[in-house]
Coordinates of C-alpha atoms in Angstrom, one line a residue:
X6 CA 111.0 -30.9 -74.8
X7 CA 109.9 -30.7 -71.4
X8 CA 106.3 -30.4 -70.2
X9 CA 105.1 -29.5 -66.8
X10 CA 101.0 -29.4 -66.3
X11 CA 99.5 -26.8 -63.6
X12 CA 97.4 -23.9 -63.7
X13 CA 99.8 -21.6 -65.5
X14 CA 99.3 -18.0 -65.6
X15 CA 100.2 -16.1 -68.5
X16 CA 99.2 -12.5 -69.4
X17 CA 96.1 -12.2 -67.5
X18 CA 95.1 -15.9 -68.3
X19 CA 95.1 -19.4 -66.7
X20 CA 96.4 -22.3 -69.1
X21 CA 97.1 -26.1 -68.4
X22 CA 100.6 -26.5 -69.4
X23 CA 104.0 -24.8 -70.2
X24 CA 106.3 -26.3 -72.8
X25 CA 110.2 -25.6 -72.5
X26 CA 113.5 -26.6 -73.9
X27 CA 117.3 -25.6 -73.1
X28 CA 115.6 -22.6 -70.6
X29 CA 113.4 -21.2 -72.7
X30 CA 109.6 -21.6 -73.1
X31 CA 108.3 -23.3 -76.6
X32 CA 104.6 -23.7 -75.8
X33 CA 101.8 -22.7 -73.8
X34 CA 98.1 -23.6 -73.9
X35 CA 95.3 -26.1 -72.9
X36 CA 96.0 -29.4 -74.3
X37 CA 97.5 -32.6 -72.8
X38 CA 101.0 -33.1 -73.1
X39 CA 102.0 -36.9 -73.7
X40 CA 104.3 -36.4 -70.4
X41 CA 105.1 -33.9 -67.9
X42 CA 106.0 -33.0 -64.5
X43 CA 102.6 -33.1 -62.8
X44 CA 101.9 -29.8 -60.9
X45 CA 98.4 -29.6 -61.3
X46 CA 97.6 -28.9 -58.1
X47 CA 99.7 -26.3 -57.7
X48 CA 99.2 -22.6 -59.2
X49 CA 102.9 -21.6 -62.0
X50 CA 103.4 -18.0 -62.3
X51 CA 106.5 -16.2 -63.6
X52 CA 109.6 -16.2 -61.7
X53 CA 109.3 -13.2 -59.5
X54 CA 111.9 -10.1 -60.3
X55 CA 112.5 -7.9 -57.2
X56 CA 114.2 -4.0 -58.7
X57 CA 115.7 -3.3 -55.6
X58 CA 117.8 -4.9 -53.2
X59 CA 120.8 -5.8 -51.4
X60 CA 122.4 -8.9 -52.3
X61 CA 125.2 -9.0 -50.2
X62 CA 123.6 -7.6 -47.7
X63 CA 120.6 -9.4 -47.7
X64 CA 123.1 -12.5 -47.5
X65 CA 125.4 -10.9 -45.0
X66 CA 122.1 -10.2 -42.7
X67 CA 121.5 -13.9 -42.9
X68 CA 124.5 -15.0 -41.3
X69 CA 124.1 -11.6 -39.1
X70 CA 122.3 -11.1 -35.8
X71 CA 118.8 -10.3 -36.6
X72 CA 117.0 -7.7 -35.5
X73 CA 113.6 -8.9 -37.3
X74 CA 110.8 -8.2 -35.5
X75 CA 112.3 -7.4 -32.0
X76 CA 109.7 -5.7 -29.6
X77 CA 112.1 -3.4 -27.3
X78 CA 115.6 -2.3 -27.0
X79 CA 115.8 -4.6 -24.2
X80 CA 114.8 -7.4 -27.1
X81 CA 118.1 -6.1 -29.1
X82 CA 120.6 -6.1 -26.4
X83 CA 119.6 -9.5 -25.6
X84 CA 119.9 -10.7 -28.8
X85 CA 123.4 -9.0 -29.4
X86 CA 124.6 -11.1 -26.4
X87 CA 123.2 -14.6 -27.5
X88 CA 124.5 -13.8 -30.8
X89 CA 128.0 -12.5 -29.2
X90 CA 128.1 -15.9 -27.1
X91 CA 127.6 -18.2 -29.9
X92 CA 130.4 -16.3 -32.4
X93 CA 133.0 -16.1 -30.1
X94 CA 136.2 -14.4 -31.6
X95 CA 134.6 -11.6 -33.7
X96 CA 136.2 -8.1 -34.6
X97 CA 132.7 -6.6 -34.4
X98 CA 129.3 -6.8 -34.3
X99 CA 126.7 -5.8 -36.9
X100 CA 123.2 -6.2 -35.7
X101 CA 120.8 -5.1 -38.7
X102 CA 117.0 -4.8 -38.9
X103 CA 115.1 -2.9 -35.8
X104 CA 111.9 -0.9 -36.0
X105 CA 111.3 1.2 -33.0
X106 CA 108.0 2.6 -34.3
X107 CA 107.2 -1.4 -33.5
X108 CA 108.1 -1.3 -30.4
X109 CA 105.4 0.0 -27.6
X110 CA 106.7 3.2 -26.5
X111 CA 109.3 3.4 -29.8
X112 CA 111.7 4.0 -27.9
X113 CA 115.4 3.9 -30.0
X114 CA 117.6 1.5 -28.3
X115 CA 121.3 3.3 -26.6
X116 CA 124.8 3.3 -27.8
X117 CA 125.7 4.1 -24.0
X118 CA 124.2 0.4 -23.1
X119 CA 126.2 -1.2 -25.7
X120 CA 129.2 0.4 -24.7
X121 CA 128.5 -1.1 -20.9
X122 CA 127.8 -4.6 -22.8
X123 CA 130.8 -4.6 -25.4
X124 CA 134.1 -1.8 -24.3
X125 CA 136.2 -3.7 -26.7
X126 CA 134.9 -4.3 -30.1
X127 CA 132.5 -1.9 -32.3
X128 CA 129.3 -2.8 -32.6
X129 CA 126.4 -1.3 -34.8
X130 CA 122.9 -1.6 -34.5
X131 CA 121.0 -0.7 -37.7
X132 CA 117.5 0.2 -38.2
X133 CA 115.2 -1.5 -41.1
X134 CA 115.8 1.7 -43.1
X135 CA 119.9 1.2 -43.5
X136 CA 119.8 5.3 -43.0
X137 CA 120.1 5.4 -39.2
X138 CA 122.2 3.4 -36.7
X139 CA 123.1 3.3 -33.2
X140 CA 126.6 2.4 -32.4
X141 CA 129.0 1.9 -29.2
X142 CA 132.0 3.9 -28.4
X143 CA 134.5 1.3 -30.4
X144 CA 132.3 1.7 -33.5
X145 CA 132.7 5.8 -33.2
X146 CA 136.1 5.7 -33.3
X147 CA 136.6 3.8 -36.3
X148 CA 134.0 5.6 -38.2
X149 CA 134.1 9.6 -36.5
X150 CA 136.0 11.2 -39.5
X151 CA 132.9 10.6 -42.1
X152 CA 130.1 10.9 -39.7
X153 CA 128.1 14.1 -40.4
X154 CA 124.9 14.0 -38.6
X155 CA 125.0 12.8 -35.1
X156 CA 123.4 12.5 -31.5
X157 CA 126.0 11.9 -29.1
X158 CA 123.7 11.6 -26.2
X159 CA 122.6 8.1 -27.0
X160 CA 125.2 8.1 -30.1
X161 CA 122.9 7.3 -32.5
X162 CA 124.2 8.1 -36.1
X163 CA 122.1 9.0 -39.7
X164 CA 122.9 8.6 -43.3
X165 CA 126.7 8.3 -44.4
X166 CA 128.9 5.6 -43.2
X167 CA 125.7 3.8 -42.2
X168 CA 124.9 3.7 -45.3
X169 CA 128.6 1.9 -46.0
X170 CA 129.3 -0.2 -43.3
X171 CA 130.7 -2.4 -45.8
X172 CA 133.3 -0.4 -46.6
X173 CA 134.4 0.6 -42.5
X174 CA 133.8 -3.1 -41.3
X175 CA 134.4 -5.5 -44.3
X176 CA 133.9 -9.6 -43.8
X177 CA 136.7 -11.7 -45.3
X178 CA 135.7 -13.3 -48.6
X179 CA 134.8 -16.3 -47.8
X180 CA 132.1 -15.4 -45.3
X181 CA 130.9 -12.9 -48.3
X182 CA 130.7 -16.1 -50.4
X183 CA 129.0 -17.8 -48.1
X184 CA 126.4 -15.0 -47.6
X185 CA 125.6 -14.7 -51.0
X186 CA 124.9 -18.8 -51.4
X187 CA 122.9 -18.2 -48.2
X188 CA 120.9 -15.3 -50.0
X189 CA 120.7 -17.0 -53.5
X190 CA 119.0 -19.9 -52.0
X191 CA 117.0 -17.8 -49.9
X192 CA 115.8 -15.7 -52.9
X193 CA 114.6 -19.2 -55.0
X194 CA 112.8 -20.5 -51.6
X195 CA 110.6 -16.8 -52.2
X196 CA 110.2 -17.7 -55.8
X197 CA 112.6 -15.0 -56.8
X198 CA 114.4 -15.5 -60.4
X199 CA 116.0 -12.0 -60.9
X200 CA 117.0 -8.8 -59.2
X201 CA 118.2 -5.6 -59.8
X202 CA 121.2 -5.6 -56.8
X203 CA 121.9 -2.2 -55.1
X204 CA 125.6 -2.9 -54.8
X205 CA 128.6 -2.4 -52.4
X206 CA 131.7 -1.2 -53.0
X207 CA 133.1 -5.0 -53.1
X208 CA 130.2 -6.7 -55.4
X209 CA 131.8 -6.1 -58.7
X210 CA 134.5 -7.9 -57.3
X211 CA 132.9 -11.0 -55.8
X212 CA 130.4 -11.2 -59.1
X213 CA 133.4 -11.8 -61.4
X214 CA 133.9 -15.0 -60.0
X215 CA 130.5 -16.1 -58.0
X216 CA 128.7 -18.6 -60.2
X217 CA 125.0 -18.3 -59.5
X218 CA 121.7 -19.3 -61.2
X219 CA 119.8 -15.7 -60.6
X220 CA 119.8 -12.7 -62.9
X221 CA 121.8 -10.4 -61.4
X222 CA 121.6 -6.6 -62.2
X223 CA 123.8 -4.5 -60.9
X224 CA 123.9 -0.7 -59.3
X225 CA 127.2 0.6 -58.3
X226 CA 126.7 3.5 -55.9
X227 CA 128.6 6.4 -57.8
X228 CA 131.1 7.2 -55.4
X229 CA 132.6 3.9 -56.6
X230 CA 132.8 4.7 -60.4
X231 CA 135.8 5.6 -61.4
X232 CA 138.4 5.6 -63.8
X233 CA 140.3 2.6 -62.2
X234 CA 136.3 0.5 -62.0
X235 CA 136.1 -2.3 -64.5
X236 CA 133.6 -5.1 -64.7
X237 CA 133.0 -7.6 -67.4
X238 CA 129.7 -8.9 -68.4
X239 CA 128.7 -12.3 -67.9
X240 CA 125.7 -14.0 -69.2
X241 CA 123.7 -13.6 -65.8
X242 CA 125.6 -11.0 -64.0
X243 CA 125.6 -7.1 -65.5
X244 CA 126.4 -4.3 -64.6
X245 CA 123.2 -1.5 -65.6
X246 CA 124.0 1.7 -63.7
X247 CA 124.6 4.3 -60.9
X248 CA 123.2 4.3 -57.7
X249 CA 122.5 8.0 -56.2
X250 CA 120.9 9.4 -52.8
X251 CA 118.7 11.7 -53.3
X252 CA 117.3 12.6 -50.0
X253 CA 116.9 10.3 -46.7
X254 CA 113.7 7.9 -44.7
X255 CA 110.9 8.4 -43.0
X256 CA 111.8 6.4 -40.7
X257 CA 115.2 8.7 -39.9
X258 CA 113.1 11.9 -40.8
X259 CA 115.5 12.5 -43.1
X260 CA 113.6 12.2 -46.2
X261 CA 113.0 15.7 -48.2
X262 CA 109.4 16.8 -48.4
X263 CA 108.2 20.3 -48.6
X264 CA 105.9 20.5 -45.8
X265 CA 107.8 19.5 -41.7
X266 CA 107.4 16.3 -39.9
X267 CA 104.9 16.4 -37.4
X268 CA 106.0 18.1 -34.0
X269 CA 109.0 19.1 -36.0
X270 CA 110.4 22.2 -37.5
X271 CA 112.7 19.7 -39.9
X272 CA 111.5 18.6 -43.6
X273 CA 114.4 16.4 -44.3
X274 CA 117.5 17.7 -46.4
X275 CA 118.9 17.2 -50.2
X276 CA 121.8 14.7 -50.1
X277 CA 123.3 16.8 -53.2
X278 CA 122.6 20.0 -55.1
X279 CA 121.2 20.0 -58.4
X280 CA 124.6 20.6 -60.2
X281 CA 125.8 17.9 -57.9
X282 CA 123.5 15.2 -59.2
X283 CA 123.2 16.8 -62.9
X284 CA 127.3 15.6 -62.8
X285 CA 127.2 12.2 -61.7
X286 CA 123.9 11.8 -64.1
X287 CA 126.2 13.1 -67.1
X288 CA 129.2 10.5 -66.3
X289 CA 126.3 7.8 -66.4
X290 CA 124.8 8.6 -69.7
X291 CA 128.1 9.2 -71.1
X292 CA 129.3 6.1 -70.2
X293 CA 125.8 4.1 -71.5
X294 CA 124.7 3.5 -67.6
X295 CA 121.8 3.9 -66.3
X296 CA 121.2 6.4 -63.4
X297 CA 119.0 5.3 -60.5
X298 CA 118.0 8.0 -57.5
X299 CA 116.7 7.2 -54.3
X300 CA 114.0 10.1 -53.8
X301 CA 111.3 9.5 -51.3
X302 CA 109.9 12.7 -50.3
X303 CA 108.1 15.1 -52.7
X304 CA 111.1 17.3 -53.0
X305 CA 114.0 15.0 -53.9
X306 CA 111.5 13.5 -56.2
X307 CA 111.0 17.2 -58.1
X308 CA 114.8 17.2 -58.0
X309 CA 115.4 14.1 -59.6
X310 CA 112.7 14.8 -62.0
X311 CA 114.2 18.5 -62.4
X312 CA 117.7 16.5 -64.0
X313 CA 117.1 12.5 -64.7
X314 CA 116.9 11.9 -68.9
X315 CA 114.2 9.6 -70.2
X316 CA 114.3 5.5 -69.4
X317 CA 116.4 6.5 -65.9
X318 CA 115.0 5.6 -62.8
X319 CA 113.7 6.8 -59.1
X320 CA 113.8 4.4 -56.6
X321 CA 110.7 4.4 -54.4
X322 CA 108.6 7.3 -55.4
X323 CA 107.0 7.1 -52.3
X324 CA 105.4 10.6 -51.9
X325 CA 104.7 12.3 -54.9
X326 CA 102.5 15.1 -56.1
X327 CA 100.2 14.6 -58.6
X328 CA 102.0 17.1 -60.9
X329 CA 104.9 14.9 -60.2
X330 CA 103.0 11.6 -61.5
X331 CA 102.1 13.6 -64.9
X332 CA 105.7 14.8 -65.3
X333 CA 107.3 11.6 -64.7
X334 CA 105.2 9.6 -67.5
X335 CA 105.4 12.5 -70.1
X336 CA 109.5 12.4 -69.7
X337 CA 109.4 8.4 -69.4
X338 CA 110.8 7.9 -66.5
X339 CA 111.1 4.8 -64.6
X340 CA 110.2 4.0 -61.1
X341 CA 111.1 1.3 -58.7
X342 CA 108.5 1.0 -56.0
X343 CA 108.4 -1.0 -52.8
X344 CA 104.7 -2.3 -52.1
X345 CA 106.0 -3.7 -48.8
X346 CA 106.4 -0.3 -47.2
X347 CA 102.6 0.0 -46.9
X348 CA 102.1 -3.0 -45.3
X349 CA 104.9 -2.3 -43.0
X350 CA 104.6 1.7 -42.4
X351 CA 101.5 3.1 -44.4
X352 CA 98.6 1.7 -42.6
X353 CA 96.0 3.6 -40.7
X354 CA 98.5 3.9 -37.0
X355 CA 101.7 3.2 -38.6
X356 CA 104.7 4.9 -38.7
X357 CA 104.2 7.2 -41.7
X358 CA 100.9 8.5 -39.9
X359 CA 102.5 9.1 -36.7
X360 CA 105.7 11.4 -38.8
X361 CA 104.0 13.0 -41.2
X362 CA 101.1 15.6 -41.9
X363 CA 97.9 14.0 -42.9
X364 CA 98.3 15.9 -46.5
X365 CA 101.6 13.6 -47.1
X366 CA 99.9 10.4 -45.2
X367 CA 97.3 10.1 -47.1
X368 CA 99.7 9.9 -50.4
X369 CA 102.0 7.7 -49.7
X370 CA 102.8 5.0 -52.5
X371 CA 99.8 6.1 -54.6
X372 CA 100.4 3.0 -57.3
X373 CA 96.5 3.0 -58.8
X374 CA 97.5 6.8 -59.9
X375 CA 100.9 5.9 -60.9
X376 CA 99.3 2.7 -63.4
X377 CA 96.4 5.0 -64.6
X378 CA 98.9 7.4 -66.4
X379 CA 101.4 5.1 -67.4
X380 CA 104.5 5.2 -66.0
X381 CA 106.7 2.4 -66.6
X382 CA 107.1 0.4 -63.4
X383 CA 108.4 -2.3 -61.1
X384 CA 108.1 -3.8 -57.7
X385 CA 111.3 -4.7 -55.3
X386 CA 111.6 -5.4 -51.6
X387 CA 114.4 -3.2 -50.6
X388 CA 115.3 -5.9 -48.2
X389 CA 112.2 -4.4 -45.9
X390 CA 111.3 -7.5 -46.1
X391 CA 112.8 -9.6 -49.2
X392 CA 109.1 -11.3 -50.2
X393 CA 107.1 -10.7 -53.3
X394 CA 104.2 -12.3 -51.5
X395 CA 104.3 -10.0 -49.1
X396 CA 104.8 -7.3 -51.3
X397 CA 101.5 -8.0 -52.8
X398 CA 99.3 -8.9 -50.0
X399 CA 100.7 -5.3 -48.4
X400 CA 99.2 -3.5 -51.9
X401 CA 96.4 -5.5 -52.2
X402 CA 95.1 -4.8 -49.0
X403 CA 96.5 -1.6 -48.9
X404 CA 94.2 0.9 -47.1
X405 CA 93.6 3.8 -49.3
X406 CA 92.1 3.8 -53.5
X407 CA 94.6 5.9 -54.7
X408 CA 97.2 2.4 -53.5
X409 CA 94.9 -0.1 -55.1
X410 CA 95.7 -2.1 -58.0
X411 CA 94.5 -5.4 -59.6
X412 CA 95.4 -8.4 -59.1
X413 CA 96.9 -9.0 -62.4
X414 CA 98.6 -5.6 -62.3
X415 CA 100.6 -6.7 -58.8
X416 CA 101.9 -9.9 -60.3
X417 CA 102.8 -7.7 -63.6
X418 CA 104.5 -5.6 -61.3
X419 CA 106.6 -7.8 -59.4
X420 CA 107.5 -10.0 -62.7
X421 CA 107.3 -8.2 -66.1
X422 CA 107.2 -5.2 -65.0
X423 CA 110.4 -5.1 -62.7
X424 CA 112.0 -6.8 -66.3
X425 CA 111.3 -3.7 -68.5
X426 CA 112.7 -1.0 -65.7
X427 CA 116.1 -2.5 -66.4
X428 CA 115.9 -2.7 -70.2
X429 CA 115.6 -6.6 -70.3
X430 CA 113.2 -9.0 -71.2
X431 CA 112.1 -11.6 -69.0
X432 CA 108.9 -11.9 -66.2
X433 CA 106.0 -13.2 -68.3
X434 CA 105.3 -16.6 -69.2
X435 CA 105.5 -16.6 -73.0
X436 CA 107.3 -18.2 -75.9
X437 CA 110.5 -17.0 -76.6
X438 CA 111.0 -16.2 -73.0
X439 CA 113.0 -17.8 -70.3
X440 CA 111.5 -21.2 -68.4
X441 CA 112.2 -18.9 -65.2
X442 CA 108.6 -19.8 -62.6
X443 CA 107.5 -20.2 -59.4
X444 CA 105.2 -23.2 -58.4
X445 CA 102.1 -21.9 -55.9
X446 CA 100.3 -23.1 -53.1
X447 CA 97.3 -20.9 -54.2
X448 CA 96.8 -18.2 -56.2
X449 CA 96.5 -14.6 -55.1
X450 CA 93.1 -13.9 -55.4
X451 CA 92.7 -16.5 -52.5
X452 CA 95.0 -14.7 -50.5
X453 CA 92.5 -11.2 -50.8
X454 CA 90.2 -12.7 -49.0
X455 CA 91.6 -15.8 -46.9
X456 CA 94.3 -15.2 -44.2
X457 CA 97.2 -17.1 -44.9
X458 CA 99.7 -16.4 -47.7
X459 CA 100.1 -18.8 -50.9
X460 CA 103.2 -20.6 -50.1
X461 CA 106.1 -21.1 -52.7
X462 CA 106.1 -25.1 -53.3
X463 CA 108.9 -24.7 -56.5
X464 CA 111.2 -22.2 -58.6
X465 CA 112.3 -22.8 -61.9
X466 CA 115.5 -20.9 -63.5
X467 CA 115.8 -21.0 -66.7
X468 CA 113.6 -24.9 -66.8
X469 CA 115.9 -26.1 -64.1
X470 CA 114.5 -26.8 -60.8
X471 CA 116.3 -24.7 -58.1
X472 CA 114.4 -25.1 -55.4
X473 CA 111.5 -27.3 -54.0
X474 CA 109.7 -27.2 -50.8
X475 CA 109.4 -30.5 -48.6
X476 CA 106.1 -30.9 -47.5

């Protein structure tokens, strides 16, 4: 048996050690092990689960020019070109991650620039949301037959192939490998133990033979189920459902709401009609899957509620009504939420104030409302950014009551909680569970009231030490 001794936090509760053989946890409680790893200084919560994200992408973004926090277009282009000069020889240029609602006057940056910077390869800028992207001439030609909504003044692009670049401007396998050991150590360094993967077309593929330490869930968008799709099982990698779009972002105004965007005649659009998504939902539940539908704005989210069976999902859930909230618990549906979109967009100022009428502002991500009635839950990053610290300080400092939650019920959230929205069993610190934790600078309730985050010291998978910060 192993023993580690720290201030171990456990369904609500702080205890003094954690007991665990062959990856799974034998004993918890207050008294003193004969010997142990000595983390006493050091606050042990469970291994953090993140429902939503983008494996490969996250990964891919790593190795990727970064458009994290740039300030201007001017910022981007500048960027592209230091990240053109050091990786000479590519076939094109992916440049993910820009929020122009940052920037001072938000303006978008311009395809015409990049085609003056780069006439001879593609290159695609994408915004934080994944829906909307700006690319150059090259970029157009390779991917004009699928695009459907388009500005060809500063050819800036929305929904559709950006959504799949993947699939119009695919790395060779080995740099996919090498993005996905770049994102799985990534993940452990933010205390991450499991996920629930939005997949690509080419995941299934790479997870039958990447070895990995994580959970991995996996949701196949449902244009790539088919009769020919087959994926195995493996211990740590499974395949749990469908992946279906709903409606679009905020950010791209795209997302479906029943009232207009400010200074707009436009409430964003349905990706699909009801008999549409009633079809692919059918194929999933025949076939044992679960079905999981991105619906942001009030009106995709009556849609999906309108066709999803019980213990499905909706993915963010950002905007709904409080009818909605009362319907969705009474059919027992799941939600995935993303508590990192108020700290990056729902704030008093941000972006979702400065798109949308103060009615909808004022609900964004109403989580105490969503706890209160019972809906099942989870937290994920959708990659905006991957961080469950973050996460949480963004919902508990979030700036409206109807967004506040406890303390304990974040961390439930963002472990447990995530766990149950996937039909599995893992995220608390119990016996009989896995030995999957996260070793803790300080604990959150420090981090209400100080100004600097905890900072992840260790992560555990499964007992096994995975990662371990050098101070």
């Amino acid at each position: 048996m192993n023993f580690i001794k720290g201030k171990v936090w456990s369904k609500g509760e702080y205890y003094s050690y954690l007991g665990f053989e062959n990856g799974i946890i034998k004993s918890i409680g207050n008294e003193s092990p004969p010997e142990y790893e000595d983390l006493s200084s050091l606050y042990i919560y469970p291994g953090f689960i993140d429902s939503h994200m983008h494996f490969l992408y996250h990964g891919l973004n790593l190795i990727r020019c970064s458009l994290n926090n740039a300030r201007s277009p001017e910022d981007i282009y500048e960027r592209i070109r230091l990240y053109a000069a050091d990786n000479g020889g590519r076939k094109f240029i992916i440049a993910d991650g820009f929020d122009e609602t940052a920037f001072d006057n938000e303006e978008m940056p311009d395809g015409n620039v990049l085609n003056e910077m780069f006439p001879d390869i593609p290159v695609i800028i994408r915004r934080i949301c994944g829906h909307v992207g700006v690319i150059n001439r090259q970029a157009y030609q390779l991917m004009k037959d699928d695009i459907t909504e388009y500005d060809s003044m500063k050819q800036i692009m929305m929904e559709g192939p950006i959504l799949r670049l993947n699939d119009f401007f695919p790395e060779d396998r080995q740099s996919k490998i090498r993005a996905m050991r770049k994102a799985e150590q990534d993940l452990f360094s933010k205390g991450i133990t499991s996920i629930g993967d939005i997949a690509t077309s080419d995941s299934p593929a790479l997870y039958e033979e990447f070895e990995t330490d994580l959970d991995i869930f996996f949701y196949l968008p449902y244009e790539y189920y088919n009769e020919t799709f087959s994926f195995s099982n493996r211990s740590n990698i499974r395949f749990k459902g469908l992946k279906i779009f709903a409606d679009g972002s905020v950010g791209g105004r795209t997302a479906a709401f029943s009232m207009n965007y400010l200074k707009s005649r436009e409430s964003g659009a349905l990706l699909l009609t009801d008999s549409q998504l009633k079809g692919i939902v059918e194929i999933a539940e025949k076939d044992g899957l679960q079905t999981t539908v991105h619906a942001i704005g009030d009106r995709a989210i009556e849609q999906a509620l309108k066709i999803l069976p019980a213990q499905n999902r909706i993915e963010h859930f950002e905007f709904p009504t409080e009818d909605q909230i009362k319907k969705t618990a009474e059919r027992n549906i799941y939600v995935s939420l993303q508590p990192n979109f108020i700290g990056n967009w729902g704030q008093q100022g941000g972006m979702y104030q400065k798109r949308l009428p103060s009615a909808l502002f004022k609900r964004n991500n109403p989580y105490r409302e969503i706890v209160k009635v019972g809906i099942k839950a989870g937290f994920g990053s959708d990659d905006m950014p991957v961080s469950p610290i973050y996460g949480i300080g963004s919902v508990l400092n979030a700036p409206f009551d109807s967004q506040s939650i406890s303390i304990e019920k974040a961390v439930e959230l963002y472990t447990n909680g995530s766990s149950d929205i996937m039909n599995e069993k893992s995220g608390i610190l119990d016996t009989g569970r896995p030995a999957d934790f996260t070793a803790m600078s300080k604990p959150f309730d420090e981090y209400v009231t100080g100004d600097k985050m905890p900072e992840i010291i260790s992560t555990y998978k499964k007992g096994r030490k995975v990662f371990n910060r050098e101070v």
